């Protein structure tokens, strides 16, 4: 096959028209400008252009990836191939369309929207491509491109247009191609629904006309014919070996894709088994070629899915017992056939137990007794196919027949058994495994032997298996990069004199060591054969480390993973490594062995804990440490393997260990996360029945919506959701509002809303899949009647602190719909564009759940600590008792609150409250004149409540309940007069009615009751002794709203679930930024009850049109789709969503830059009418502007190291704009500088440190960061540097541009190269809007911050010619500012200040802080 897209280089984001010009592909630019980019003439088919100017040139160049990328970036498909396509288009035209789709698929760009305007033409195109895939006269590379088009289509079944074309190709009609009618009838007998589907297919065929019958015959034979052609290629002995190999790899990928999703697997898997696909591949010359390891890996992946333990028709996953029972049933049929027809030769086989014949070697030994004819006869009796067209080169010999029987009847490990045997701690062989190395060099031209995260999964277990494999591979990839970096920095060399290894370099992440000392190898646990643990001690020489690096080593925590390595560069060692099969990459590094270990503790050289020796002085001085003793637990499994090898005379691995490597804490959490996924994969986690099918992607997408669930709540107390009756009416458009019988037509909140019963709707006789897919938003029927009941909130006490905190947000109708759905049982998906109040909606949902369901607990999850803290702080501001709030993880310290919400902080808070409430008990005792130490403990307080308080209140109720009792009697009989003397007076209204008096008295009683309720909750903390027990009790019993990040949930899943943690609701913020497994784990932090997880609600809040999860490795990101979130997948599946539709963040003019991405996104009145949104930005002609930045000092973008991209001109321009704003009086805290690359961030920080940091006129902006890191944040004014000048870069992913454009509230100033970005197809909508304004910065002179000028006011401006012009302008303004300061404060004072600033700036010149840049470089190198 010709090189495909990306074959020339590893991943770079060089995919746009700028790429073409700068790489000299002038031919393509010329053709594009002439025929589709810069012509206003209507486009017509020009066969000579397609054949001569495009096809012939590509064919001559071998379809090199650079040319294909150039054509794709010039929008060949969008602007030429598809607009001029018709049924008469040439084959070259059709093939070019398929190739461009392939390139777009590899580039992860939208595809099918391009064809949506002409579905009939798309159907014609699709049919032609299907026919061409069977055309053996086409060159194999071309057929490979066509096959890639089909693969792309089958991976996009969420598109109705694509699904319509693909579905007939994998329908039950393909069973016409089974080996025999008897075999087909045997399959049809398994399920009654299969017979009905078969009859329906036959009726459809019989009722069709001849052209339709021909089409149906082609559809049912297409896959069968394609597989037979694949067989021919497997056994092809021509010289096209390389092309054949690449086609075969793609075809195995295609079959794997079909078998890995139930809708395509249902009938296809039966056909593949009938065709003996796996035995034929296994016996082929291509498979047995030693150089074709990738094809063998792809075969093993296909093997996994073909024999995955699931019912292909119902989708039910078999348990381990059911899988074994099915296997035994299969063997029983073999034994019965053997006994009936080959009794003389196969008696032993027929009478053996199953375990004796289900292994390949044993079964092959039994079959050896049969002749070739007898083997063929046995296959015939077992309904196994043995006949193939002669043209397909399949040799039916003894070897083939035995392989077919072995493949059919051998026992295979289940996926749980495979996962259970995989070690999550890496070794040198695991890190440098060829399969893993191929993932690193992925460039899109060849498939990979890793599972993909698809639109649908076969089962929950299948999803967990795929996730485990992918996350393990990704973790090992990151670890190997860190190991390679550390070893390259250490520079191992062989000492000529001693023959040992010395290290000439230095790495702060690695230290040379002497061999570790094995302290203890504990005996295996019962039922296991590996040591329970293996303790070892490592001596670390830290005497030469600087303070910061030594502190990093000292901060190693328990359970952190470190890596012990045997490194040697001697020829002898390299020979030994080669003999052990270690790959070339490891050999180049000198890596001999690698073993993982987990930290137990770090000790000083005397064996004391570092905590005990912290701050210890000798002779009044802190001593410099020389040694550290690191105690670790070695990988017990590998220790056992290594010990067994050593016992057989091989070298002891641990004797050669001479380097220890650590990793950064945030990156080194792979072990607990992989353990969590592994445990879940082994445990058959049962999702709630209402969520199972939706999660897997089958059935009715809306079945988990509350409107479809039988346990839908009839009435909900919305408490403070609505601010007034008018707000209520506005929030329910299209609904009929009916006040309850005992209420007036209009009354104030709070309200209880009840959906009135609807008249029964006629049910469809048959709910087809098509009809269910079309019902994408069955939320609430038009004209639904809502009954509204008022109630008076309870009086909670006389003190101001007793008054409940209430919501003040005027929720929009869409937000109210989201709150309603989130308060109901079921699945709620809330799509929140920038600034639409996702967090406020989530907060109100949690508030409603807290008050409506006191017995339920809610788990709150977010991707980042920042987002979690923002949500948590809003929850704290509502009427939720602090004792029921808990924040887990390391981000709690960033909460801007006085109280601590961590486990230990909450425990301390409980104990502090204990003292406060016990003091109140003493005051109550004084109120009653009760002698004794009633406030001594929670227990004595409880007795006091039972003996004094409750009886007193009971007596009071008896007095006031009398009909003769008056208001005065109610006041006089009140038993707590003395206690409430410090409450606002008068306690009772002087002229109040009896009802009013009783209301106040009841509020006072509730205040008193709360004291004893709190003390009752605190009582366990008196009894529990250890802080750990108290913290665990708090988590398991006391907290009702528990917040944590998705990473913390993944790391601590086993620990949390093991405590018996239970919860009913999950609310997930930033759900579209979380990988799918991290979406799933929070759903499974508890043990199942009654066979399933006891979840009542799942609320996902996010925006799939903004950034997705960040995955660094291209193979995992694009090929395996690891960046897919559950949120995005459910949206693609058509699960009903609630779309928030009014933004309250940005000026309407700025919002126009990104609102086109969203359906009907409007503006809240606050941003349309608010004064700050109407005022102009002082000193600027426009509130937003794209500023074209030409080359600065002859340079555009620079790339000092791979992917570390910088642009000095834009950096200087951004800082100059910032300085200008500061000189006008803009607060620094209201300005953020964003960039698209970490290298540019570092450069801007350096320029700021040089020009602004120590100058009091400027200071530093609020933040300088990348766009990705700033998602979820906002600021009034944003300066954005796009950085690239040769190509668009990753901003071609429009989701990133959406984030970048939506961070600013009042002012947005974008710096970039106009000709690069405005020509990009994906960015066209945004840059069409930006280009309506001048691309040179226009300033308004004579203004300061703030300005009375309004946005619509016309004003003359001063145009900046470039960065030099702006720099000079800022310099002159600075001098003028200094002159003004001189006049105001005197020359001496201001000169002193400026001199100090300049002196500090000059000092900075000599020692600019490059910390961030160095860290980035270290990560990259």
mmCIF file with all atom_site columns, C-alpha atoms in Angstrom, residues 982-1099:
data_model
loop_
_atom_site.group_PDB
_atom_site.id
_atom_site.type_symbol
_atom_site.label_atom_id
_atom_site.label_alt_id
_atom_site.label_comp_id
_atom_site.label_asym_id
_atom_site.label_entity_id
_atom_site.label_seq_id
_atom_site.pdbx_PDB_ins_code
_atom_site.Cartn_x
_atom_site.Cartn_y
_atom_site.Cartn_z
_atom_site.occupancy
_atom_site.B_iso_or_equiv
_atom_site.pdbx_formal_charge
_atom_site.auth_seq_id
_atom_site.auth_comp_id
_atom_site.auth_asym_id
_atom_site.auth_atom_id
_atom_site.pdbx_PDB_model_num
ATOM 1   C CA . UNK A 1 982  ? -30.366 36.740 74.214 1.00 0.00 ? 982  UNK A CA 1
ATOM 2   C CA . UNK A 1 983  ? -32.574 36.378 71.145 1.00 0.00 ? 983  UNK A CA 1
ATOM 3   C CA . UNK A 1 984  ? -33.869 39.489 69.329 1.00 0.00 ? 984  UNK A CA 1
ATOM 4   C CA . UNK A 1 985  ? -36.635 40.955 71.492 1.00 0.00 ? 985  UNK A CA 1
ATOM 5   C CA . UNK A 1 986  ? -39.512 40.955 71.825 1.00 0.00 ? 986  UNK A CA 1
ATOM 6   C CA . UNK A 1 987  ? -39.535 37.216 71.319 1.00 0.00 ? 987  UNK A CA 1
ATOM 7   C CA . UNK A 1 988  ? -43.316 37.176 70.885 1.00 0.00 ? 988  UNK A CA 1
ATOM 8   C CA . UNK A 1 989  ? -45.230 39.953 69.109 1.00 0.00 ? 989  UNK A CA 1
ATOM 9   C CA . UNK A 1 990  ? -47.183 41.990 71.668 1.00 0.00 ? 990  UNK A CA 1
ATOM 10  C CA . UNK A 1 991  ? -50.356 41.982 69.629 1.00 0.00 ? 991  UNK A CA 1
ATOM 11  C CA . UNK A 1 992  ? -49.899 38.620 67.987 1.00 0.00 ? 992  UNK A CA 1
ATOM 12  C CA . UNK A 1 993  ? -52.630 36.048 67.639 1.00 0.00 ? 993  UNK A CA 1
ATOM 13  C CA . UNK A 1 994  ? -52.480 32.673 69.292 1.00 0.00 ? 994  UNK A CA 1
ATOM 14  C CA . UNK A 1 995  ? -51.395 31.103 65.991 1.00 0.00 ? 995  UNK A CA 1
ATOM 15  C CA . UNK A 1 996  ? -48.577 33.609 65.630 1.00 0.00 ? 996  UNK A CA 1
ATOM 16  C CA . UNK A 1 997  ? -47.444 32.982 69.214 1.00 0.00 ? 997  UNK A CA 1
ATOM 17  C CA . UNK A 1 998  ? -47.481 29.220 68.608 1.00 0.00 ? 998  UNK A CA 1
ATOM 18  C CA . UNK A 1 999  ? -45.505 29.652 65.392 1.00 0.00 ? 999  UNK A CA 1
ATOM 19  C CA . UNK A 1 1000 ? -42.752 31.545 67.244 1.00 0.00 ? 1000 UNK A CA 1
ATOM 20  C CA . UNK A 1 1001 ? -42.789 29.012 70.091 1.00 0.00 ? 1001 UNK A CA 1
ATOM 21  C CA . UNK A 1 1002 ? -42.530 26.127 67.640 1.00 0.00 ? 1002 UNK A CA 1
ATOM 22  C CA . UNK A 1 1003 ? -39.564 27.817 65.938 1.00 0.00 ? 1003 UNK A CA 1
ATOM 23  C CA . UNK A 1 1004 ? -37.860 28.132 69.322 1.00 0.00 ? 1004 UNK A CA 1
ATOM 24  C CA . UNK A 1 1005 ? -38.507 24.488 70.020 1.00 0.00 ? 1005 UNK A CA 1
ATOM 25  C CA . UNK A 1 1006 ? -36.972 23.535 66.665 1.00 0.00 ? 1006 UNK A CA 1
ATOM 26  C CA . UNK A 1 1007 ? -33.878 25.548 67.604 1.00 0.00 ? 1007 UNK A CA 1
ATOM 27  C CA . UNK A 1 1008 ? -33.629 23.592 70.866 1.00 0.00 ? 1008 UNK A CA 1
ATOM 28  C CA . UNK A 1 1009 ? -34.347 20.308 69.120 1.00 0.00 ? 1009 UNK A CA 1
ATOM 29  C CA . UNK A 1 1010 ? -31.535 20.958 66.652 1.00 0.00 ? 1010 UNK A CA 1
ATOM 30  C CA . UNK A 1 1011 ? -29.068 21.245 69.567 1.00 0.00 ? 1011 UNK A CA 1
ATOM 31  C CA . UNK A 1 1012 ? -29.817 17.728 70.724 1.00 0.00 ? 1012 UNK A CA 1
ATOM 32  C CA . UNK A 1 1013 ? -30.010 16.391 67.159 1.00 0.00 ? 1013 UNK A CA 1
ATOM 33  C CA . UNK A 1 1014 ? -26.520 17.733 66.504 1.00 0.00 ? 1014 UNK A CA 1
ATOM 34  C CA . UNK A 1 1015 ? -25.228 16.263 69.762 1.00 0.00 ? 1015 UNK A CA 1
ATOM 35  C CA . UNK A 1 1016 ? -26.715 12.894 68.888 1.00 0.00 ? 1016 UNK A CA 1
ATOM 36  C CA . UNK A 1 1017 ? -24.782 12.963 65.607 1.00 0.00 ? 1017 UNK A CA 1
ATOM 37  C CA . UNK A 1 1018 ? -21.633 13.994 67.458 1.00 0.00 ? 1018 UNK A CA 1
ATOM 38  C CA . UNK A 1 1019 ? -21.950 11.235 70.057 1.00 0.00 ? 1019 UNK A CA 1
ATOM 39  C CA . UNK A 1 1020 ? -20.179 8.528  67.976 1.00 0.00 ? 1020 UNK A CA 1
ATOM 40  C CA . UNK A 1 1021 ? -17.121 10.782 67.812 1.00 0.00 ? 1021 UNK A CA 1
ATOM 41  C CA . UNK A 1 1022 ? -16.961 10.649 71.614 1.00 0.00 ? 1022 UNK A CA 1
ATOM 42  C CA . UNK A 1 1023 ? -16.959 6.876  71.517 1.00 0.00 ? 1023 UNK A CA 1
ATOM 43  C CA . UNK A 1 1024 ? -14.585 6.255  68.589 1.00 0.00 ? 1024 UNK A CA 1
ATOM 44  C CA . UNK A 1 1025 ? -10.954 6.523  69.644 1.00 0.00 ? 1025 UNK A CA 1
ATOM 45  C CA . UNK A 1 1026 ? -8.747  6.731  66.559 1.00 0.00 ? 1026 UNK A CA 1
ATOM 46  C CA . UNK A 1 1027 ? -8.888  9.572  64.089 1.00 0.00 ? 1027 UNK A CA 1
ATOM 47  C CA . UNK A 1 1028 ? -9.099  7.056  61.245 1.00 0.00 ? 1028 UNK A CA 1
ATOM 48  C CA . UNK A 1 1029 ? -12.226 5.453  62.704 1.00 0.00 ? 1029 UNK A CA 1
ATOM 49  C CA . UNK A 1 1030 ? -13.797 8.861  63.183 1.00 0.00 ? 1030 UNK A CA 1
ATOM 50  C CA . UNK A 1 1031 ? -13.006 9.898  59.618 1.00 0.00 ? 1031 UNK A CA 1
ATOM 51  C CA . UNK A 1 1032 ? -14.379 6.646  58.184 1.00 0.00 ? 1032 UNK A CA 1
ATOM 52  C CA . UNK A 1 1033 ? -17.542 6.934  60.266 1.00 0.00 ? 1033 UNK A CA 1
ATOM 53  C CA . UNK A 1 1034 ? -18.013 10.446 58.932 1.00 0.00 ? 1034 UNK A CA 1
ATOM 54  C CA . UNK A 1 1035 ? -17.767 9.209  55.349 1.00 0.00 ? 1035 UNK A CA 1
ATOM 55  C CA . UNK A 1 1036 ? -19.950 6.145  55.750 1.00 0.00 ? 1036 UNK A CA 1
ATOM 56  C CA . UNK A 1 1037 ? -22.655 7.395  58.126 1.00 0.00 ? 1037 UNK A CA 1
ATOM 57  C CA . UNK A 1 1038 ? -22.735 11.131 58.604 1.00 0.00 ? 1038 UNK A CA 1
ATOM 58  C CA . UNK A 1 1039 ? -21.963 12.954 55.356 1.00 0.00 ? 1039 UNK A CA 1
ATOM 59  C CA . UNK A 1 1040 ? -24.826 13.319 52.890 1.00 0.00 ? 1040 UNK A CA 1
ATOM 60  C CA . UNK A 1 1041 ? -23.033 15.290 50.162 1.00 0.00 ? 1041 UNK A CA 1
ATOM 61  C CA . UNK A 1 1042 ? -19.584 13.905 49.379 1.00 0.00 ? 1042 UNK A CA 1
ATOM 62  C CA . UNK A 1 1043 ? -17.369 15.669 46.834 1.00 0.00 ? 1043 UNK A CA 1
ATOM 63  C CA . UNK A 1 1044 ? -14.248 14.340 45.130 1.00 0.00 ? 1044 UNK A CA 1
ATOM 64  C CA . UNK A 1 1045 ? -12.450 14.524 41.804 1.00 0.00 ? 1045 UNK A CA 1
ATOM 65  C CA . UNK A 1 1046 ? -12.804 11.741 39.270 1.00 0.00 ? 1046 UNK A CA 1
ATOM 66  C CA . UNK A 1 1047 ? -9.123  10.911 39.747 1.00 0.00 ? 1047 UNK A CA 1
ATOM 67  C CA . UNK A 1 1048 ? -9.544  10.569 43.513 1.00 0.00 ? 1048 UNK A CA 1
ATOM 68  C CA . UNK A 1 1049 ? -12.546 8.286  42.960 1.00 0.00 ? 1049 UNK A CA 1
ATOM 69  C CA . UNK A 1 1050 ? -10.485 6.093  40.631 1.00 0.00 ? 1050 UNK A CA 1
ATOM 70  C CA . UNK A 1 1051 ? -7.527  5.960  43.020 1.00 0.00 ? 1051 UNK A CA 1
ATOM 71  C CA . UNK A 1 1052 ? -9.531  5.260  46.177 1.00 0.00 ? 1052 UNK A CA 1
ATOM 72  C CA . UNK A 1 1053 ? -12.315 3.118  44.761 1.00 0.00 ? 1053 UNK A CA 1
ATOM 73  C CA . UNK A 1 1054 ? -11.392 -0.079 46.587 1.00 0.00 ? 1054 UNK A CA 1
ATOM 74  C CA . UNK A 1 1055 ? -10.778 1.686  49.878 1.00 0.00 ? 1055 UNK A CA 1
ATOM 75  C CA . UNK A 1 1056 ? -14.068 3.620  49.737 1.00 0.00 ? 1056 UNK A CA 1
ATOM 76  C CA . UNK A 1 1057 ? -16.182 0.679  48.604 1.00 0.00 ? 1057 UNK A CA 1
ATOM 77  C CA . UNK A 1 1058 ? -14.542 -1.537 51.237 1.00 0.00 ? 1058 UNK A CA 1
ATOM 78  C CA . UNK A 1 1059 ? -15.811 0.750  54.011 1.00 0.00 ? 1059 UNK A CA 1
ATOM 79  C CA . UNK A 1 1060 ? -19.409 0.030  53.032 1.00 0.00 ? 1060 UNK A CA 1
ATOM 80  C CA . UNK A 1 1061 ? -19.895 3.479  51.529 1.00 0.00 ? 1061 UNK A CA 1
ATOM 81  C CA . UNK A 1 1062 ? -23.388 3.913  50.108 1.00 0.00 ? 1062 UNK A CA 1
ATOM 82  C CA . UNK A 1 1063 ? -24.966 6.640  48.016 1.00 0.00 ? 1063 UNK A CA 1
ATOM 83  C CA . UNK A 1 1064 ? -28.060 7.153  45.892 1.00 0.00 ? 1064 UNK A CA 1
ATOM 84  C CA . UNK A 1 1065 ? -27.268 9.994  43.510 1.00 0.00 ? 1065 UNK A CA 1
ATOM 85  C CA . UNK A 1 1066 ? -24.299 11.038 41.387 1.00 0.00 ? 1066 UNK A CA 1
ATOM 86  C CA . UNK A 1 1067 ? -23.875 14.582 40.096 1.00 0.00 ? 1067 UNK A CA 1
ATOM 87  C CA . UNK A 1 1068 ? -20.921 14.982 37.748 1.00 0.00 ? 1068 UNK A CA 1
ATOM 88  C CA . UNK A 1 1069 ? -19.545 18.374 36.694 1.00 0.00 ? 1069 UNK A CA 1
ATOM 89  C CA . UNK A 1 1070 ? -17.225 18.749 33.672 1.00 0.00 ? 1070 UNK A CA 1
ATOM 90  C CA . UNK A 1 1071 ? -18.482 15.333 32.565 1.00 0.00 ? 1071 UNK A CA 1
ATOM 91  C CA . UNK A 1 1072 ? -17.382 15.975 28.960 1.00 0.00 ? 1072 UNK A CA 1
ATOM 92  C CA . UNK A 1 1073 ? -13.769 16.476 30.125 1.00 0.00 ? 1073 UNK A CA 1
ATOM 93  C CA . UNK A 1 1074 ? -13.537 13.135 31.923 1.00 0.00 ? 1074 UNK A CA 1
ATOM 94  C CA . UNK A 1 1075 ? -12.466 9.906  30.231 1.00 0.00 ? 1075 UNK A CA 1
ATOM 95  C CA . UNK A 1 1076 ? -15.149 7.279  30.046 1.00 0.00 ? 1076 UNK A CA 1
ATOM 96  C CA . UNK A 1 1077 ? -13.685 4.990  32.684 1.00 0.00 ? 1077 UNK A CA 1
ATOM 97  C CA . UNK A 1 1078 ? -13.407 7.970  35.057 1.00 0.00 ? 1078 UNK A CA 1
ATOM 98  C CA . UNK A 1 1079 ? -17.068 8.673  34.281 1.00 0.00 ? 1079 UNK A CA 1
ATOM 99  C CA . UNK A 1 1080 ? -17.892 5.076  35.154 1.00 0.00 ? 1080 UNK A CA 1
ATOM 100 C CA . UNK A 1 1081 ? -15.927 4.514  38.366 1.00 0.00 ? 1081 UNK A CA 1
ATOM 101 C CA . UNK A 1 1082 ? -17.922 7.079  40.422 1.00 0.00 ? 1082 UNK A CA 1
ATOM 102 C CA . UNK A 1 1083 ? -21.025 5.066  39.535 1.00 0.00 ? 1083 UNK A CA 1
ATOM 103 C CA . UNK A 1 1084 ? -19.420 2.000  41.132 1.00 0.00 ? 1084 UNK A CA 1
ATOM 104 C CA . UNK A 1 1085 ? -17.896 3.250  44.391 1.00 0.00 ? 1085 UNK A CA 1
ATOM 105 C CA . UNK A 1 1086 ? -20.224 1.015  46.364 1.00 0.00 ? 1086 UNK A CA 1
ATOM 106 C CA . UNK A 1 1087 ? -20.989 -2.678 46.570 1.00 0.00 ? 1087 UNK A CA 1
ATOM 107 C CA . UNK A 1 1088 ? -24.112 -3.884 44.752 1.00 0.00 ? 1088 UNK A CA 1
ATOM 108 C CA . UNK A 1 1089 ? -27.378 -4.477 46.592 1.00 0.00 ? 1089 UNK A CA 1
ATOM 109 C CA . UNK A 1 1090 ? -29.848 -7.095 45.394 1.00 0.00 ? 1090 UNK A CA 1
ATOM 110 C CA . UNK A 1 1091 ? -27.714 -7.787 42.345 1.00 0.00 ? 1091 UNK A CA 1
ATOM 111 C CA . UNK A 1 1092 ? -27.262 -4.207 41.117 1.00 0.00 ? 1092 UNK A CA 1
ATOM 112 C CA . UNK A 1 1093 ? -25.886 -0.843 42.087 1.00 0.00 ? 1093 UNK A CA 1
ATOM 113 C CA . UNK A 1 1094 ? -28.530 1.048  44.116 1.00 0.00 ? 1094 UNK A CA 1
ATOM 114 C CA . UNK A 1 1095 ? -28.333 4.320  42.152 1.00 0.00 ? 1095 UNK A CA 1
ATOM 115 C CA . UNK A 1 1096 ? -31.435 6.464  41.881 1.00 0.00 ? 1096 UNK A CA 1
ATOM 116 C CA . UNK A 1 1097 ? -30.099 9.368  39.809 1.00 0.00 ? 1097 UNK A CA 1
ATOM 117 C CA . UNK A 1 1098 ? -27.170 10.198 37.557 1.00 0.00 ? 1098 UNK A CA 1
ATOM 118 C CA . UNK A 1 1099 ? -26.780 13.840 36.517 1.00 0.00 ? 1099 UNK A CA 1
#
